[in-house]
Short mmCIF file of C-alpha atoms in Angstrom, two decimals:
data_model
loop_
_atom_site.label_atom_id
_atom_site.label_comp_id
_atom_site.label_asym_id
_atom_site.label_seq_id
_atom_site.Cartn_x
_atom_site.Cartn_y
_atom_site.Cartn_z
CA GLN A 1 225.44 70.59 18.23
CA VAL A 2 221.83 69.43 18.02
CA GLN A 3 219.63 70.29 15.05
CA LEU A 4 216.01 69.65 14.17
CA VAL A 5 215.28 69.68 10.45
CA GLU A 6 211.70 69.79 9.23
CA SER A 7 210.27 68.89 5.86
CA GLY A 8 206.93 68.27 4.20
CA GLY A 9 205.17 71.61 4.26
CA GLY A 10 203.53 73.17 1.24
CA LEU A 11 200.34 74.33 -0.42
CA VAL A 12 197.29 72.10 -0.27
CA GLN A 13 193.61 72.46 -1.03
CA ILE A 14 190.85 72.36 1.58
CA GLY A 15 190.26 68.77 2.61
CA GLY A 16 193.70 67.68 1.48
CA SER A 17 196.51 66.01 3.42
CA LEU A 18 200.14 66.69 4.22
CA ARG A 19 202.76 64.83 6.22
CA LEU A 20 205.40 66.74 8.12
CA SER A 21 208.67 65.19 9.25
CA CYS A 22 211.27 66.39 11.71
CA ALA A 23 214.60 64.66 12.23
CA ALA A 24 216.99 65.32 15.09
CA SER A 25 220.71 65.11 14.45
CA GLY A 26 223.93 65.87 16.28
CA SER A 27 225.40 64.75 19.56
CA PHE A 28 222.89 63.92 22.29
CA ILE A 29 222.06 61.21 24.81
CA SER A 30 218.32 60.81 24.38
CA ILE A 31 215.13 62.49 23.19
CA ASN A 32 212.19 62.91 25.52
CA THR A 33 208.94 64.48 24.35
CA MET A 34 208.67 65.65 20.75
CA GLY A 35 205.96 67.84 19.36
CA TRP A 36 204.58 70.14 16.74
CA TYR A 37 203.56 73.74 17.32
CA ARG A 38 202.15 76.20 14.86
CA GLN A 39 201.98 79.95 14.45
CA ALA A 40 199.52 81.70 12.17
CA PRO A 41 200.08 85.30 11.00
CA GLY A 42 199.33 87.74 13.80
CA LYS A 43 198.80 84.98 16.36
CA GLU A 44 200.83 83.38 19.10
CA ARG A 45 202.52 80.03 18.69
CA GLU A 46 200.22 77.22 19.82
CA LEU A 47 200.48 73.52 20.49
CA ALA A 48 199.27 71.15 17.81
CA ALA A 49 200.37 67.77 19.16
CA THR A 50 203.01 66.10 21.33
CA ILE A 51 204.27 62.56 21.79
CA THR A 52 206.39 61.15 24.59
CA SER A 53 209.25 58.73 24.15
CA GLY A 54 206.87 55.99 25.23
CA GLY A 55 204.30 56.93 22.60
CA SER A 56 201.70 58.79 24.66
CA THR A 57 200.08 61.52 22.61
CA ASN A 58 198.34 64.81 23.26
CA TYR A 59 196.42 66.94 20.76
CA ALA A 60 194.94 70.40 20.63
CA ASP A 61 191.16 70.24 20.40
CA SER A 62 191.28 72.00 17.04
CA VAL A 63 193.20 69.14 15.41
CA LYS A 64 191.80 66.08 17.20
CA GLY A 65 190.50 63.49 14.78
CA ARG A 66 192.32 65.07 11.84
CA PHE A 67 196.02 65.09 12.81
CA THR A 68 198.11 62.13 13.95
CA ILE A 69 201.51 62.46 15.56
CA SER A 70 203.95 59.57 15.54
CA ARG A 71 207.66 58.98 15.97
CA ASP A 72 210.39 56.59 14.95
CA ASN A 73 212.83 56.47 17.84
CA ALA A 74 215.41 54.56 15.78
CA LYS A 75 215.48 57.44 13.30
CA ASN A 76 215.09 60.22 15.89
CA THR A 77 212.19 61.47 13.82
CA VAL A 78 208.72 62.74 14.58
CA TYR A 79 205.90 62.95 12.06
CA LEU A 80 202.63 64.83 11.81
CA GLN A 81 200.04 63.40 9.45
CA MET A 82 197.48 66.11 8.72
CA ASN A 83 194.20 65.14 7.06
CA ASN A 84 191.06 67.06 6.15
CA LEU A 85 192.99 70.31 6.24
CA LYS A 86 191.13 73.57 6.76
CA PRO A 87 192.08 77.19 5.98
CA GLU A 88 192.55 77.80 9.71
CA ASP A 89 195.36 75.22 9.70
CA THR A 90 197.44 77.64 7.63
CA ALA A 91 200.52 78.46 9.70
CA VAL A 92 204.23 77.94 10.10
CA TYR A 93 204.68 74.58 11.81
CA TYR A 94 207.59 74.15 14.20
CA CYS A 95 209.06 70.95 15.53
CA ASP A 96 210.07 70.88 19.19
CA ALA A 97 211.99 68.28 21.15
CA ILE A 98 213.22 67.98 24.71
CA ILE A 99 216.71 66.55 24.30
CA LEU A 100 219.24 65.37 26.84
CA THR A 101 222.85 66.24 26.15
CA GLY A 102 225.89 66.37 28.39
CA TRP A 103 224.61 69.78 29.51
CA GLY A 104 221.24 68.51 30.64
CA HIS A 105 217.72 68.68 29.20
CA ARG A 106 216.59 71.57 27.04
CA HIS A 107 214.12 72.40 24.29
CA TYR A 108 215.30 72.48 20.70
CA TRP A 109 213.27 73.97 17.85
CA GLY A 110 213.26 73.44 14.13
CA GLN A 111 213.36 76.28 11.63
CA GLY A 112 209.69 75.97 10.75
CA THR A 113 207.87 74.83 7.64
CA GLN A 114 205.00 76.68 5.98
CA VAL A 115 201.63 74.98 5.54
CA THR A 116 199.08 76.83 3.44
CA VAL A 117 195.54 75.57 2.94
CA SER A 118 193.63 77.26 0.17
CA SER A 119 190.40 76.89 -1.71
#
């Protein structure tokens, strides 16, 4: 059984920083693209950033220049460094990974971690 476990959310002031982590565990063959999505109250889930197994990254325009996604393939972990946080960054952040198991590729999601940016 594959699990993604997130950590690092919390309450931060405007302009502050947070670092989210997401570790994959369980029985699998490999991890392809990993990413972070977010969902604010009353809104649909949206992409924040993704990173391929080779390290290529993609960011939503709203977070470019402020967020950095990275991964440690040896630890099966993806990170999201969030700087200069704004109130509109307040959301539940979900980790996503495309993982290959004996059953093929599929998306796995973490449980979500709350990020709240306040003044």
